[in-house]
Coordinates of C-alpha atoms in Angstrom, one line a residue:
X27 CA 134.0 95.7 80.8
X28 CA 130.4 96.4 80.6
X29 CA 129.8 93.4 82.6
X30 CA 132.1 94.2 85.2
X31 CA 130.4 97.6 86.0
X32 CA 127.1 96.5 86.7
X33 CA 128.0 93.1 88.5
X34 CA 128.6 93.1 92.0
X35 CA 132.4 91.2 92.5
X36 CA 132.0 89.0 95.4
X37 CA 127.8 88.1 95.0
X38 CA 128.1 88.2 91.0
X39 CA 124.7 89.5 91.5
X40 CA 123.6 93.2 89.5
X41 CA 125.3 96.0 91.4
X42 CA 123.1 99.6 92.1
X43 CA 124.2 100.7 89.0
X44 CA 122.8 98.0 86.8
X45 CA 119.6 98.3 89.5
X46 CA 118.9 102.1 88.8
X47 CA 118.7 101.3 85.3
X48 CA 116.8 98.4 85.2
X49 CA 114.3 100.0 87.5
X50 CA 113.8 102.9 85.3
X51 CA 113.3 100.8 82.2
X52 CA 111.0 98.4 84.0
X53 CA 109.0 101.7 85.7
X54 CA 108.5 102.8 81.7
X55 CA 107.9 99.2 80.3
X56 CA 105.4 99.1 83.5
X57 CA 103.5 102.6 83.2
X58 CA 102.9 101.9 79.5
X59 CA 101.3 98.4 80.3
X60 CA 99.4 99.9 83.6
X61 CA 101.1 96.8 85.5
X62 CA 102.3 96.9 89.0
X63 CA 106.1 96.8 89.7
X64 CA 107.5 95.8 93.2
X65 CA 110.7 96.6 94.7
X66 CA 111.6 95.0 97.6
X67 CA 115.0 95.6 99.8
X68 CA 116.3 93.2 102.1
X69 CA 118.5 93.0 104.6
X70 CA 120.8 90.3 107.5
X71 CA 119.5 90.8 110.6
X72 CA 122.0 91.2 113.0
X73 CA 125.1 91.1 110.2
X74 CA 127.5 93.0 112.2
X75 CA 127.4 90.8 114.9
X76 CA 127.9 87.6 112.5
X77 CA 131.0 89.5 111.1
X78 CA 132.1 90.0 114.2
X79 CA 131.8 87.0 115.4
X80 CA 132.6 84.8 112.4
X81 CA 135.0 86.8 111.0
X82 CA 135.3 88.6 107.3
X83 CA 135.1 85.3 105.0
X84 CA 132.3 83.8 107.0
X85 CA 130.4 87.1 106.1
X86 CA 131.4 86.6 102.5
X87 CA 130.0 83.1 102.2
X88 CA 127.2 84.3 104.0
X89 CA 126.5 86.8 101.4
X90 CA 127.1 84.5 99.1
X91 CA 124.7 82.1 99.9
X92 CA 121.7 84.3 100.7
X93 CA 122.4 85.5 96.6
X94 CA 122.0 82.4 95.7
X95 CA 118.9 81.8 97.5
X96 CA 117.6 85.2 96.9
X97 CA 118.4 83.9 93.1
X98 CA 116.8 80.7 93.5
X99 CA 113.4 82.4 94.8
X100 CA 113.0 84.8 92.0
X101 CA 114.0 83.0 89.3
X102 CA 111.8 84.6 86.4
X103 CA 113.8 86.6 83.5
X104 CA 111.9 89.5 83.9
X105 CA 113.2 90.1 87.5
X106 CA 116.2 91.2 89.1
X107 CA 117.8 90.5 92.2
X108 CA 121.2 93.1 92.8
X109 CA 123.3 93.5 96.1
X110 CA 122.1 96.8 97.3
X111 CA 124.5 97.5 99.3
X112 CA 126.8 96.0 102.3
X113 CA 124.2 93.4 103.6
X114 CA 121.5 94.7 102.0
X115 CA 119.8 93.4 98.4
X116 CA 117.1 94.9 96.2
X117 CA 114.4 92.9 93.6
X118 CA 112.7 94.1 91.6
X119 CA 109.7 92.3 90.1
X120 CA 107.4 93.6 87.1
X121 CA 104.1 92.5 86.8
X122 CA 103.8 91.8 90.6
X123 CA 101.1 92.8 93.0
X124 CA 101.8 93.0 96.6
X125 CA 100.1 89.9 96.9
X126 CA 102.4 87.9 94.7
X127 CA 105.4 89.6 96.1
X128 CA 104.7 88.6 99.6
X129 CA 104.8 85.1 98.8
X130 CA 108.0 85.5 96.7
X131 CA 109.2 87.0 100.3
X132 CA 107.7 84.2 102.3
X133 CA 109.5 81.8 99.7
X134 CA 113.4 83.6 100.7
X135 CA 112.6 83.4 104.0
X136 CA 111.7 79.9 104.2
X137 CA 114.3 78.8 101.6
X138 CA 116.7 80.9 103.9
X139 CA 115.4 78.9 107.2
X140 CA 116.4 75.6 105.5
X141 CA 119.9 76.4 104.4
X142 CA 120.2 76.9 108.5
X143 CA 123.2 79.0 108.3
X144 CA 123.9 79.7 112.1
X145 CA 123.9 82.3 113.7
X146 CA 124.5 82.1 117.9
X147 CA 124.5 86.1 118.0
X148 CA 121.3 87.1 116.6
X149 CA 118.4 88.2 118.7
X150 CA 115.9 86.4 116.7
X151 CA 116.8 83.2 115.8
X152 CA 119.6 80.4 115.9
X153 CA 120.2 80.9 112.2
X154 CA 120.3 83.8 109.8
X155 CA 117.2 85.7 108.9
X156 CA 116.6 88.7 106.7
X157 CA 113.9 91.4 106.9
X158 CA 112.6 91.9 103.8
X159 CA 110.2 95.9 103.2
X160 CA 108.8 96.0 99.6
X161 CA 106.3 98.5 97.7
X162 CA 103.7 97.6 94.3
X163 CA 102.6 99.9 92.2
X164 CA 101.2 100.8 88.9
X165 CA 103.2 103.8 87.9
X166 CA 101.4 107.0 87.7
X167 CA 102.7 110.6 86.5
X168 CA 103.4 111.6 90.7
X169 CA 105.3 108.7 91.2
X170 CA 108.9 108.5 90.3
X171 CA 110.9 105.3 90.2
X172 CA 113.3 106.2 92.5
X173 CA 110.2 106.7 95.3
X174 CA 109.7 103.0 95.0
X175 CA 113.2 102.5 96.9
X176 CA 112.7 104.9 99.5
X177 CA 108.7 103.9 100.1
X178 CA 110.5 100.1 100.0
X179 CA 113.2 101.4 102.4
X180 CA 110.2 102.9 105.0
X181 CA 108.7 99.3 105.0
X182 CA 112.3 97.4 105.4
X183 CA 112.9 99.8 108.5
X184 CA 109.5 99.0 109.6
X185 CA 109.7 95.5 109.7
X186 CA 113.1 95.6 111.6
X187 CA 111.6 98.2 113.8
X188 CA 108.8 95.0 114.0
X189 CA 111.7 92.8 115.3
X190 CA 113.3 91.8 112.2
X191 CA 113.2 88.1 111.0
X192 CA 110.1 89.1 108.3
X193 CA 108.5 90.8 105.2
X194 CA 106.6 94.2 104.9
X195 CA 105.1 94.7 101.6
X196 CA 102.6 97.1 100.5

């Protein structure tokens, strides 16, 4: 049962709930080590309009197959990749500057390019894409964990603000 209430049914990725708590522990596990921890959100471009027009259980593969990709990409024990929310995911990556984390992000989005999933109704690209907003940093008593998400949030809106189809990370 314990299982089933931090996975995420149709991704079998972590859910939020499995998430919140893995970023606090890795936010203490990190503060103690002076390390930098990254969370990075990510998000379909132009889902709605591939749900639309593909229909319910296209939009599920799709899902599907970005987990898998998003798993493929960050494939170290130590990090987590969880479905965030509708067509949104989160990672989160100890020990990773914002360096190393925008390669990880380069590395989904070209792994993501070569599964070529299409997409006719997106304004960026023939295929899927994702826009990916991350934050690194060494935790400090003014931080909280939870201010990771919402500063990673700010970039993710940013880069779709950019014109979607890439990765923000500070």
């Amino acid at each position: 049962i314990n299982r089933r209430a931090t996975i995420d049914f149709l991704t079998q990725l972590a859910n939020r709930r499995k998430l919140e708590q893995y970023l606090t522990q890795q936010w203490e596990l990190m503060d103690r080590e002076q390390l930098p921890l990254t969370v990075m959100l990510c998000d379909i471009d132009y889902f709605k309009q591939y749900n639309d027009a593909y229909g319910h259980l296209a939009g599920d593969r799709c899902l599907k197959e970005i987990a898998t990709v998003l798993n493929e990409m960050v494939s170290d024990r130590e990090s987590l990749v969880s479905r965030y929310g509708g067509e949104e995911f989160a990672i989160i990556l100890p020990r990773t500057n914002h360096l190393e984390a925008l390669k990880i992000a380069q590395r989904i989005r070209d792994r993501l390019q070569e599964k070529s999933i299409p997409h006719r109704y997106s304004q960026v690209s023939d295929w899927v894409t994702l826009s990916l907003g991350g934050v690194s940093k060494v935790p400090h008593p003014q931080l909280k964990p939870e201010d990771l998400i919402s500063q990673a949030d700010r970039c993710l809106y940013k880069a779709k603000q950019g014109g979607k189809n890439q990765a923000l990370i500070q």
